Structures are given as structure tokens and as C-alpha cells.
């Protein structure tokens, strides 16, 4: 059996953390559950990451980057075109259908920012906001740098995220958005 590098193991931890945190949130997820899902010990987990919050942030940042890359790939060569919005919406729908934890951890992340900032942790919020701004910039450029179109895309998307999270149909395009 081939030996797995620390970087590959770290990636396994991030993916496992996305799944665990998406379902149980930051406060409801134990590092023991993440370690068990990956098949490592907790001490090994803490050799890869300094603590639970670092694992959560890595998982959240990865999830946001996965979403950003889905948008970027979907609009490759069509930036500023009429088709870009639909291509990104379709790519996101495929991503969320294949990996629903991507949506759920992002929603968990938005909630956690407020809680940890109330405890004096501004770094987590800064990282989440930076990730969100990268998402914004990718969508904004794909939609021809049109603020109204970008805002509309995210408004529809956040409504869709909320509806999906609570188990309702979520296609804003059918509602005329």
C-alpha cells in the first residue's frame, strides 16, 4: 500500500471536515468525528492543523474556492455574455446536487463568523469575507462587471441557498429573477 503524503492527508481532513461541519456545525462537530472519518488519530489531526478552528476555516475556505472555481470554469470564454449567468447557475446547481455539503458548510460559516467575532476572533471573519469577495469578483467579471447583474445573481443565489437548505424548490429563474 502506498504511503499518503501529509498534503494528501491534509486534503482528506479538509474534505472530511466539510462533511462533518456541514451537518453538525462548528460547535456540534468534534475533532474526534473528523479524525474517525479520515481514519487517523486526533493527535495526527493536530499535527496537520493547530486546532479545530483552523480545520473549520480550511474547510470553509476550500468550499468557497470550489464554488468560485465552478463559476470560473462555467464561464470560461463567455465572460460578459448573456449566457454567463445561466452557465454559473447551472454549474452551481450541479455542484450542490453532487456535493450538498458545499452549500451547508458555507451557511454554517456565515453563522460562525458572528459568534467568533463576538468572542474577539476577527481573523476568521476576515478569511470568510476575503473568500466571499473572491466569489463576488469572479461572478462580477463573468457578468461583464455589471453591479446590478452581480447583485441580482447573488440575491437569487442566496434565496436559492436558503430554500435548498430548508428543503424547498430553489430555482429563482422560474420566479422571474
mmCIF file of N, CA and C in Angstrom, residues 15-26 29 56 59 63 99-109:
data_model
loop_
_atom_site.group_PDB
_atom_site.id
_atom_site.type_symbol
_atom_site.label_atom_id
_atom_site.label_comp_id
_atom_site.label_asym_id
_atom_site.label_seq_id
_atom_site.Cartn_x
_atom_site.Cartn_y
_atom_site.Cartn_z
ATOM 1 N N UNK A 15 -11.705 17.631 3.403
ATOM 2 C CA UNK A 15 -12.925 17.075 2.810
ATOM 3 C C UNK A 15 -13.818 16.431 3.880
ATOM 4 N N UNK A 16 -13.215 15.717 4.801
ATOM 5 C CA UNK A 16 -13.990 15.119 5.894
ATOM 6 C C UNK A 16 -14.594 16.198 6.782
ATOM 7 N N UNK A 17 -13.826 17.245 7.025
ATOM 8 C CA UNK A 17 -14.317 18.348 7.863
ATOM 9 C C UNK A 17 -15.488 19.059 7.197
ATOM 10 N N UNK A 18 -15.431 19.233 5.891
ATOM 11 C CA UNK A 18 -16.553 19.843 5.187
ATOM 12 C C UNK A 18 -17.817 19.045 5.461
ATOM 13 N N UNK A 19 -17.727 17.725 5.323
ATOM 14 C CA UNK A 19 -18.900 16.868 5.541
ATOM 15 C C UNK A 19 -19.385 16.943 6.989
ATOM 16 N N UNK A 20 -18.481 16.874 7.943
ATOM 17 C CA UNK A 20 -18.872 16.885 9.355
ATOM 18 C C UNK A 20 -19.443 18.238 9.778
ATOM 19 N N UNK A 21 -18.728 19.317 9.465
ATOM 20 C CA UNK A 21 -19.192 20.641 9.868
ATOM 21 C C UNK A 21 -20.493 21.018 9.157
ATOM 22 N N UNK A 22 -20.655 20.588 7.920
ATOM 23 C CA UNK A 22 -21.880 20.901 7.176
ATOM 24 C C UNK A 22 -23.102 20.345 7.886
ATOM 25 N N UNK A 23 -22.967 19.166 8.442
ATOM 26 C CA UNK A 23 -24.110 18.510 9.090
ATOM 27 C C UNK A 23 -24.331 18.963 10.525
ATOM 28 N N UNK A 24 -23.254 19.186 11.256
ATOM 29 C CA UNK A 24 -23.391 19.430 12.695
ATOM 30 C C UNK A 24 -22.939 20.811 13.143
ATOM 31 N N UNK A 25 -22.418 21.617 12.213
ATOM 32 C CA UNK A 25 -21.955 22.942 12.576
ATOM 33 C C UNK A 25 -20.623 22.907 13.304
ATOM 34 N N UNK A 26 -20.114 24.092 13.566
ATOM 35 C CA UNK A 26 -18.819 24.206 14.241
ATOM 36 C C UNK A 26 -18.878 23.662 15.665
ATOM 37 N N UNK A 29 -19.607 19.685 16.012
ATOM 38 C CA UNK A 29 -18.669 18.742 15.405
ATOM 39 C C UNK A 29 -17.448 18.563 16.292
ATOM 40 N N UNK A 56 -11.849 24.084 10.636
ATOM 41 C CA UNK A 56 -13.103 24.657 10.147
ATOM 42 C C UNK A 56 -12.832 25.710 9.076
ATOM 43 N N UNK A 59 -11.727 24.148 5.842
ATOM 44 C CA UNK A 59 -12.857 23.511 5.167
ATOM 45 C C UNK A 59 -13.759 24.552 4.512
ATOM 46 N N UNK A 63 -14.394 25.124 0.499
ATOM 47 C CA UNK A 63 -15.745 25.079 -0.044
ATOM 48 C C UNK A 63 -16.050 26.317 -0.886
ATOM 49 N N UNK A 99 -22.574 17.640 -4.317
ATOM 50 C CA UNK A 99 -21.938 17.799 -3.010
ATOM 51 C C UNK A 99 -22.708 18.814 -2.173
ATOM 52 N N UNK A 100 -23.871 18.425 -1.632
ATOM 53 C CA UNK A 100 -24.689 19.374 -0.867
ATOM 54 C C UNK A 100 -23.972 19.974 0.335
ATOM 55 N N UNK A 101 -22.964 19.293 0.821
ATOM 56 C CA UNK A 101 -22.217 19.815 1.964
ATOM 57 C C UNK A 101 -21.509 21.128 1.619
ATOM 58 N N UNK A 102 -21.272 21.377 0.333
ATOM 59 C CA UNK A 102 -20.646 22.625 -0.092
ATOM 60 C C UNK A 102 -21.506 23.816 0.316
ATOM 61 N N UNK A 103 -22.795 23.712 0.074
ATOM 62 C CA UNK A 103 -23.720 24.775 0.482
ATOM 63 C C UNK A 103 -23.827 24.846 1.999
ATOM 64 N N UNK A 104 -24.010 23.702 2.634
ATOM 65 C CA UNK A 104 -24.279 23.691 4.071
ATOM 66 C C UNK A 104 -23.121 24.237 4.892
ATOM 67 N N UNK A 105 -21.895 23.917 4.522
ATOM 68 C CA UNK A 105 -20.777 24.453 5.315
ATOM 69 C C UNK A 105 -20.656 25.959 5.119
ATOM 70 N N UNK A 106 -20.953 26.451 3.919
ATOM 71 C CA UNK A 106 -20.894 27.896 3.723
ATOM 72 C C UNK A 106 -21.932 28.586 4.605
ATOM 73 N N UNK A 107 -23.108 28.020 4.702
ATOM 74 C CA UNK A 107 -24.123 28.618 5.573
ATOM 75 C C UNK A 107 -23.690 28.530 7.033
ATOM 76 N N UNK A 108 -23.080 27.414 7.417
ATOM 77 C CA UNK A 108 -22.544 27.286 8.781
ATOM 78 C C UNK A 108 -21.477 28.355 9.014
ATOM 79 N N UNK A 109 -20.652 28.587 8.008
ATOM 80 C CA UNK A 109 -19.577 29.566 8.136
ATOM 81 C C UNK A 109 -20.086 30.970 8.364
#
